C-alpha cells in the first residue's frame, strides 16, 4: 500500500506539472487571464510542495531531515496555495462590491498588493515553524509497538507540539475566512470571474478532509505502526491537494478545450446586464471586463 500511495503521488505530480504547462501555454486565454497566471503558477507549485511531503515521509530510515522537512514543506505549501486562493477571491469580491470605484480599486488590488498579503500569511507560518524547529526540534525516536512489545519502530518525535497546534489553528481559521469570502461571492455569475465557485469547492473539500484526517492522525498517533501512519498522512494529503487543484483547474481547461471565447464574452456581458449586485451598475461592471489585464498587473 505504501508503494501504491507513492505511485499515486507521482502520477498526481505529473498531472500538476501538465496543468502548469497548460496554464503557461494558454496564458493569453480569457479564462487564464481573468484568473491571473501569476497566482495560478504559485498555486500549482505549492500543490507540488504538498505532494512532495508524501515522498519525504516515504523515505526510510527516519532521520533528522525527514523529521524536519515534512512540516516545513507541507505547511508552506498549504499557506501559499490557500493564501493565493483567498487573495483571488477577495479581489473578485471587491471588484463587484466597489464597481463604481474601478480606477482606485485597480490600483489597490494589483497582483503586487495581493502578493504582499500572501507573503504576510506565509511569514506567520514560517515564524511559527522556526520557533518549533529551534525550541522543539523533532528527532528520530525509538517507539515500542502497542500491540506487540517485541517490535520497535523509529519515528519522529518532538518534546512539545504547542507551536504546531497553534499553526494548525491559524490554518483552520483561515479556511473559515475562505468560507466567508465564498459566501460573499456566491451570487457572482459572470463567467470570466466564476472561478469563485470552484475556489469555494476547493475550500469546502479541504475543510471536510481536514476534519476527518487530522483528528485521526493526532489521536491515533501512538496506537498505529509507521505504515498505517504513513497511509493516513498520504491519504489526507493526496485527497486534499488533488481535490483543491482539480476543482480549480479542470473547469478552466474544459472551457479552453471547448474553444468558445466569443460565446463566453457575450454570455459575460449578458450576465453583467442582468445581475443585481449591491454597489454595482451594468456600465461599471461592463467596463471592468476591458480592464481585467490592468487589474492583474
Coordinates of C-alpha atoms in Angstrom, one line a residue:
X1 CA 0.0 0.0 0.0
X2 CA 2.9 2.4 0.7
X3 CA 4.2 1.8 -2.8
X4 CA 0.7 2.3 -4.3
X5 CA 0.4 5.7 -2.4
X6 CA 3.8 6.7 -3.7
X7 CA 2.9 5.8 -7.3
X8 CA -0.4 7.8 -7.0
X9 CA 1.6 10.8 -5.6
X10 CA 4.0 10.7 -8.6
X11 CA 1.0 10.4 -11.1
X12 CA -0.7 13.4 -9.4
X13 CA 2.5 15.4 -9.5
X14 CA 2.9 14.7 -13.2
X15 CA -0.7 15.9 -13.8
X16 CA 0.0 19.0 -11.8
X17 CA 3.1 19.7 -14.0
X18 CA 0.9 19.3 -17.0
X19 CA -1.6 21.8 -15.5
X20 CA 1.3 24.2 -15.0
X21 CA 2.5 23.8 -18.6
X22 CA -1.1 24.2 -19.9
X23 CA -1.6 27.4 -17.9
X24 CA 1.6 28.9 -19.3
X25 CA 0.8 27.8 -22.8
X26 CA -2.8 29.3 -22.7
X27 CA -1.7 32.3 -20.6
X28 CA -3.4 34.6 -23.1
X29 CA -6.7 32.8 -23.0
X30 CA -9.6 34.7 -21.3
X31 CA -10.1 32.1 -18.6
X32 CA -6.4 32.2 -17.6
X33 CA -6.1 35.9 -17.9
X34 CA -9.1 36.6 -15.6
X35 CA -7.6 34.1 -13.0
X36 CA -4.1 35.7 -13.2
X37 CA -1.4 33.4 -14.5
X38 CA 1.0 34.5 -11.7
X39 CA -1.3 33.2 -8.9
X40 CA -2.1 30.1 -10.8
X41 CA 1.6 29.2 -11.1
X42 CA 2.1 29.8 -7.4
X43 CA -0.9 27.6 -6.6
X44 CA 0.3 24.7 -8.8
X45 CA 3.9 24.9 -7.4
X46 CA 2.5 24.9 -3.8
X47 CA 0.5 21.8 -4.8
X48 CA 3.7 20.1 -5.9
X49 CA 5.2 21.0 -2.5
X50 CA 2.3 19.4 -0.7
X51 CA 2.6 16.2 -2.8
X52 CA 6.3 16.1 -2.1
X53 CA 5.6 15.6 1.6
X54 CA 4.4 12.1 0.8
X55 CA 7.7 11.3 -0.9
X56 CA 9.7 12.7 2.1
X57 CA 7.7 10.7 4.6
X58 CA 8.1 7.6 2.5
X59 CA 11.9 7.7 2.8
X60 CA 13.4 5.2 5.2
X61 CA 15.2 5.1 7.6
X62 CA 13.8 8.1 9.5
X63 CA 16.5 10.8 10.0
X64 CA 16.7 14.4 11.1
X65 CA 16.0 15.7 7.6
X66 CA 12.9 13.6 7.1
X67 CA 11.7 14.7 10.6
X68 CA 12.0 18.4 9.9
X69 CA 11.2 18.8 6.1
X70 CA 7.6 17.5 6.1
X71 CA 6.3 20.2 8.4
X72 CA 8.1 22.9 6.5
X73 CA 7.2 21.8 3.0
X74 CA 3.7 20.9 3.9
X75 CA 2.7 24.0 5.8
X76 CA 4.4 26.4 3.5
X77 CA 2.7 24.7 0.5
X78 CA -0.7 24.9 2.2
X79 CA -0.2 28.6 3.2
X80 CA 0.9 29.5 -0.3
X81 CA -1.9 27.7 -2.0
X82 CA -4.8 28.9 0.1
X83 CA -3.2 32.4 0.6
X84 CA -3.4 32.8 -3.2
X85 CA -7.0 31.4 -3.3
X86 CA -8.1 33.8 -0.6
X87 CA -6.4 36.7 -2.3
X88 CA -8.0 35.9 -5.6
X89 CA -11.5 35.5 -4.1
X90 CA -11.1 38.7 -2.1
X91 CA -10.2 40.6 -5.2
X92 CA -13.3 39.3 -7.1
X93 CA -15.5 40.3 -4.1
X94 CA -14.1 43.8 -4.1
X95 CA -14.4 44.2 -7.8
X96 CA -18.1 43.6 -7.7
X97 CA -18.6 45.4 -4.4
X98 CA -16.9 48.6 -5.5
X99 CA -17.5 48.6 -9.2
X100 CA -18.1 52.4 -9.2
X101 CA -14.6 53.0 -7.9
X102 CA -12.9 50.9 -10.6
X103 CA -9.8 53.0 -11.1
X104 CA -9.0 53.2 -7.4
X105 CA -9.8 49.6 -7.0
X106 CA -7.5 48.6 -9.8
X107 CA -4.6 50.2 -8.0
X108 CA -5.3 48.8 -4.6
X109 CA -6.0 45.3 -5.8
X110 CA -3.0 44.7 -8.1
X111 CA -1.2 41.3 -8.0
X112 CA 1.7 43.0 -6.2
X113 CA -0.5 44.1 -3.3
X114 CA -2.3 40.8 -3.1
X115 CA 1.1 39.0 -3.1
X116 CA 2.1 41.1 -0.1
X117 CA -0.9 39.7 1.7
X118 CA 0.1 36.2 0.7
X119 CA 3.7 36.9 1.9
X120 CA 2.5 38.0 5.3
X121 CA 0.3 35.0 5.6
X122 CA 3.2 32.7 4.8
X123 CA 5.6 34.5 7.0
X124 CA 3.4 33.9 10.0
X125 CA 3.6 30.2 9.4
X126 CA 7.4 30.4 8.7
X127 CA 7.9 32.2 12.0
X128 CA 6.0 29.5 14.0
X129 CA 7.9 26.8 12.1
X130 CA 11.2 28.4 13.0
X131 CA 10.2 28.6 16.7
X132 CA 9.1 25.0 16.7
X133 CA 12.2 23.7 15.0
X134 CA 14.6 25.7 17.3
X135 CA 12.7 25.0 20.6
X136 CA 11.2 21.6 20.0
X137 CA 13.4 20.0 17.3
X138 CA 11.7 16.8 16.0
X139 CA 14.2 13.9 16.2
X140 CA 14.2 10.2 15.4
X141 CA 12.9 8.3 18.4
X142 CA 12.5 4.6 19.1
X143 CA 9.0 3.5 20.0
X144 CA 7.7 0.2 21.1
X145 CA 4.7 -1.3 19.3
X146 CA 1.5 -1.0 21.4
X147 CA 0.2 -4.4 20.2
X148 CA 3.5 -6.4 20.0
X149 CA 6.1 -5.5 22.7
X150 CA 8.8 -7.3 20.6
X151 CA 8.5 -4.8 17.8
X152 CA 10.2 -1.4 17.8
X153 CA 9.9 1.5 15.4
X154 CA 11.9 4.6 14.6
X155 CA 9.6 7.7 14.4
X156 CA 9.9 11.4 14.5
X157 CA 9.0 13.0 17.9
X158 CA 9.1 16.4 19.4
X159 CA 9.2 17.2 23.1
X160 CA 6.1 19.5 22.6
X161 CA 3.8 20.3 19.7
X162 CA 2.2 23.5 21.0
X163 CA 3.6 25.6 18.2
X164 CA 2.4 23.2 15.5
X165 CA -1.1 23.2 17.1
X166 CA -1.2 27.0 17.0
X167 CA -0.2 26.8 13.3
X168 CA -3.0 24.3 12.6
X169 CA -5.5 26.6 14.4
X170 CA -4.4 29.5 12.2
X171 CA -4.8 27.4 9.1
X172 CA -8.3 26.3 10.2
X173 CA -9.4 29.8 10.9
X174 CA -8.1 30.9 7.6
X175 CA -10.2 28.3 5.9
X176 CA -13.3 29.7 7.7
X177 CA -12.3 33.1 6.3
X178 CA -12.2 31.5 2.9
X179 CA -15.8 30.2 3.6
X180 CA -16.8 33.8 4.4
X181 CA -15.4 35.0 1.1
X182 CA -17.1 32.2 -0.7
X183 CA -20.4 33.2 0.8
X184 CA -19.9 36.8 -0.3
X185 CA -19.1 35.8 -3.9
X186 CA -21.8 33.1 -4.2
X187 CA -24.1 35.3 -6.4
X188 CA -21.5 36.3 -8.9
X189 CA -22.3 34.5 -12.1
X190 CA -20.1 36.4 -14.5
X191 CA -18.4 33.7 -16.4
X192 CA -15.0 35.4 -16.5
X193 CA -15.0 35.6 -12.7
X194 CA -16.9 32.4 -11.9
X195 CA -13.8 30.6 -10.6
X196 CA -15.1 31.8 -7.2
X197 CA -17.4 28.8 -7.1
X198 CA -14.5 26.5 -7.9
X199 CA -12.4 28.1 -5.2
X200 CA -15.3 27.6 -2.8
X201 CA -15.4 23.9 -3.7
X202 CA -11.7 23.6 -3.0
X203 CA -12.1 25.2 0.4
X204 CA -15.1 23.1 1.4
X205 CA -13.3 19.9 0.3
X206 CA -10.1 20.6 2.3
X207 CA -12.2 21.5 5.3
X208 CA -14.1 18.3 5.1
X209 CA -10.9 16.2 4.6
X210 CA -9.1 18.1 7.4
X211 CA -11.9 17.4 9.9
X212 CA -11.5 13.6 9.1
X213 CA -7.8 13.1 8.7
X214 CA -6.2 15.5 11.2
X215 CA -8.1 14.2 14.3
X216 CA -7.4 10.6 13.1
X217 CA -3.7 11.2 12.8
X218 CA -3.5 13.1 16.1
X219 CA -5.5 10.8 18.4
X220 CA -4.2 7.5 16.8
X221 CA -0.5 8.6 16.6
X222 CA 0.7 6.4 19.4
X223 CA -1.5 3.5 18.5
X224 CA -0.6 3.0 14.9
X225 CA 2.5 1.5 13.3
X226 CA 4.5 3.7 10.9
X227 CA 3.0 2.1 7.9
X228 CA -0.6 3.0 8.9
X229 CA 0.5 6.5 10.0
X230 CA 2.1 7.0 6.6
X231 CA -1.1 5.8 4.8
X232 CA -3.3 8.2 6.8
X233 CA -0.9 11.1 6.1
X234 CA -0.6 10.3 2.5
X235 CA -4.3 9.8 2.1
X236 CA -5.1 13.2 3.6
X237 CA -2.5 15.0 1.5
X238 CA -3.5 13.3 -1.8
X239 CA -7.2 13.8 -1.3
X240 CA -6.9 17.4 0.0
X241 CA -4.3 18.6 -2.6
X242 CA -5.9 16.8 -5.6
X243 CA -9.5 18.0 -5.0
X244 CA -8.3 21.5 -4.3
X245 CA -6.3 21.7 -7.6
X246 CA -8.7 19.8 -9.8
X247 CA -11.8 21.8 -8.7
X248 CA -9.9 24.9 -9.7
X249 CA -8.2 23.9 -12.9
X250 CA -10.3 21.2 -14.7
X251 CA -13.2 23.7 -15.4
X252 CA -10.6 26.1 -16.9
X253 CA -9.1 23.6 -19.2
X254 CA -12.5 22.2 -20.1
X255 CA -13.6 25.7 -21.1
X256 CA -10.4 26.2 -23.1
X257 CA -10.9 22.9 -25.0
X258 CA -14.5 23.8 -25.8
X259 CA -12.9 26.8 -27.6
X260 CA -15.8 29.3 -27.4
X261 CA -14.2 32.6 -26.3
X262 CA -16.7 34.7 -28.3
X263 CA -19.7 33.0 -26.7
X264 CA -18.0 33.4 -23.3
X265 CA -17.7 37.2 -23.9
X266 CA -21.3 37.6 -25.0
X267 CA -22.5 35.5 -22.1
X268 CA -20.4 37.5 -19.7
X269 CA -21.8 40.8 -20.9
X270 CA -25.3 39.4 -20.8
X271 CA -24.8 38.3 -17.2
X272 CA -23.4 41.7 -16.3
X273 CA -26.6 43.4 -17.5
X274 CA -28.9 41.1 -15.7
X275 CA -27.1 40.8 -12.3
X276 CA -28.4 42.7 -9.3
X277 CA -25.2 43.2 -7.2
X278 CA -25.0 45.6 -4.3
X279 CA -23.0 48.7 -5.1
X280 CA -22.6 47.9 -8.8
X281 CA -24.1 49.0 -12.1
X282 CA -24.0 47.4 -15.5
X283 CA -21.9 50.2 -17.1
X284 CA -19.2 50.0 -14.4
X285 CA -19.1 46.2 -14.4
X286 CA -19.0 46.0 -18.2
X287 CA -16.1 48.4 -18.2
X288 CA -14.4 46.1 -15.8
X289 CA -14.2 43.4 -18.5
X290 CA -12.0 45.6 -20.6
X291 CA -9.6 46.3 -17.6
X292 CA -9.1 42.7 -16.5
X293 CA -5.5 42.8 -17.6
X294 CA -4.8 46.0 -15.7
X295 CA -6.3 44.6 -12.5
X296 CA -3.9 41.7 -12.7
X297 CA -0.8 43.8 -13.4

